[in-house]
mmCIF file of C-alpha atoms in Angstrom:
data_model
loop_
_atom_site.group_PDB
_atom_site.id
_atom_site.type_symbol
_atom_site.label_atom_id
_atom_site.label_comp_id
_atom_site.label_asym_id
_atom_site.label_seq_id
_atom_site.Cartn_x
_atom_site.Cartn_y
_atom_site.Cartn_z
ATOM 1 C CA THR A 962 0.000 0.000 0.000
ATOM 2 C CA VAL A 963 0.998 3.628 -0.392
ATOM 3 C CA GLU A 964 1.421 3.996 3.373
ATOM 4 C CA ASP A 965 4.135 1.319 3.325
ATOM 5 C CA TRP A 966 6.245 3.041 0.643
ATOM 6 C CA PRO A 967 9.152 5.327 1.469
ATOM 7 C CA ASP A 968 9.036 9.017 0.608
ATOM 8 C CA VAL A 969 12.594 8.966 -0.768
ATOM 9 C CA ILE A 970 15.035 6.370 -2.043
ATOM 10 C CA LEU A 971 18.723 7.267 -2.180
ATOM 11 C CA LEU A 972 20.019 5.015 -4.908
ATOM 12 C CA ASP A 973 23.701 4.464 -5.603
ATOM 13 C CA ILE A 974 24.527 3.992 -9.271
ATOM 14 C CA TYR A 975 27.139 1.349 -8.558
ATOM 15 C CA MET A 976 25.887 -1.398 -6.241
ATOM 16 C CA PRO A 977 26.677 -5.084 -6.102
ATOM 17 C CA VAL A 978 24.161 -7.477 -7.686
ATOM 18 C CA MET A 979 21.900 -4.745 -9.133
ATOM 19 C CA ASP A 980 23.140 -1.322 -10.236
ATOM 20 C CA GLY A 981 21.045 1.797 -9.807
ATOM 21 C CA PHE A 982 19.834 1.835 -13.387
ATOM 22 C CA LEU A 983 18.593 -1.749 -13.203
ATOM 23 C CA PHE A 984 16.813 -0.892 -9.953
ATOM 24 C CA ALA A 985 15.211 2.112 -11.667
ATOM 25 C CA GLU A 986 14.039 -0.163 -14.475
ATOM 26 C CA LYS A 987 12.473 -2.604 -11.988
ATOM 27 C CA PHE A 988 10.985 0.281 -9.988
ATOM 28 C CA SER A 989 9.318 1.684 -13.110
ATOM 29 C CA ALA A 990 7.263 -1.502 -13.395
ATOM 30 C CA PHE A 991 5.355 -0.661 -10.206
ATOM 31 C CA PRO A 992 2.022 1.141 -10.545
ATOM 32 C CA GLU A 993 2.156 4.919 -10.909
ATOM 33 C CA SER A 994 0.020 5.248 -7.779
ATOM 34 C CA LEU A 995 2.927 3.820 -5.769
ATOM 35 C CA ARG A 996 5.806 5.390 -7.703
ATOM 36 C CA SER A 997 4.307 8.862 -7.425
ATOM 37 C CA VAL A 998 4.665 8.932 -3.635
ATOM 38 C CA CYS A 999 8.372 8.083 -3.687
ATOM 39 C CA ARG A 1000 11.218 10.222 -5.031
ATOM 40 C CA VAL A 1001 14.313 8.447 -6.347
ATOM 41 C CA ILE A 1002 17.575 10.324 -5.953
ATOM 42 C CA MET A 1003 20.645 8.713 -7.512
ATOM 43 C CA VAL A 1004 24.018 9.197 -5.904
ATOM 44 C CA SER A 1005 27.483 8.367 -7.152
ATOM 45 C CA SER A 1006 31.103 9.117 -6.403
ATOM 46 C CA SER A 1007 31.838 8.969 -10.122
ATOM 47 C CA LEU A 1008 29.637 11.229 -12.202
ATOM 48 C CA ASP A 1009 30.850 10.524 -15.692
ATOM 49 C CA SER A 1010 28.976 12.029 -18.618
ATOM 50 C CA VAL A 1011 27.352 8.716 -19.611
ATOM 51 C CA ASP A 1012 25.890 8.190 -16.112
ATOM 52 C CA LEU A 1013 24.775 11.807 -15.942
ATOM 53 C CA LYS A 1014 22.927 11.547 -19.259
ATOM 54 C CA ARG A 1015 21.342 8.189 -18.327
ATOM 55 C CA ALA A 1016 20.091 9.624 -15.037
ATOM 56 C CA GLN A 1017 18.774 12.802 -16.681
ATOM 57 C CA ILE A 1018 16.659 10.902 -19.206
ATOM 58 C CA ASN A 1019 15.438 8.263 -16.753
ATOM 59 C CA GLU A 1020 11.777 8.854 -15.856
ATOM 60 C CA VAL A 1021 12.208 7.325 -12.408
ATOM 61 C CA VAL A 1022 15.189 9.420 -11.314
ATOM 62 C CA ASP A 1023 14.283 12.729 -9.707
ATOM 63 C CA SER A 1024 17.836 13.997 -9.162
ATOM 64 C CA LEU A 1025 21.467 12.928 -9.314
ATOM 65 C CA LEU A 1026 23.888 13.924 -6.554
ATOM 66 C CA ASP A 1027 27.589 13.332 -6.204
ATOM 67 C CA LYS A 1028 29.127 11.732 -3.127
ATOM 68 C CA PRO A 1029 29.948 12.554 -0.494
ATOM 69 C CA LEU A 1030 26.458 13.913 -0.078
ATOM 70 C CA ASN A 1031 26.084 17.558 0.733
ATOM 71 C CA ILE A 1032 23.260 17.836 3.241
ATOM 72 C CA GLU A 1033 22.311 21.335 2.067
ATOM 73 C CA LYS A 1034 21.891 20.115 -1.526
ATOM 74 C CA LEU A 1035 19.810 17.196 -0.310
ATOM 75 C CA TYR A 1036 17.570 19.489 1.752
ATOM 76 C CA GLN A 1037 17.159 21.806 -1.242
ATOM 77 C CA ILE A 1038 16.072 18.907 -3.475
ATOM 78 C CA LEU A 1039 13.658 17.555 -0.871
ATOM 79 C CA LYS A 1040 12.190 20.920 0.100
ATOM 80 C CA PRO A 1041 8.496 21.056 -0.796
ATOM 81 C CA VAL A 1042 7.585 23.295 -3.700
ATOM 82 C CA GLU A 1043 5.708 26.337 -2.432
#
């Protein structure tokens, strides 16, 4: 149910077993009613141009941040639109 879903997922591009882009692909298969309540923010210590472009065109990915995370940038991204 929607109540059981997280508000935000911080998703590393490079993870063992399943990378961030494969996760995003699997995540996109869930119903829009569930996906719409959860923001996906990709993070990576290596922001090469290919990863940046893939993240920018990915419908699931809300933002891409470099590591180490800057808490101010994260707050700015998560701040509600007024």
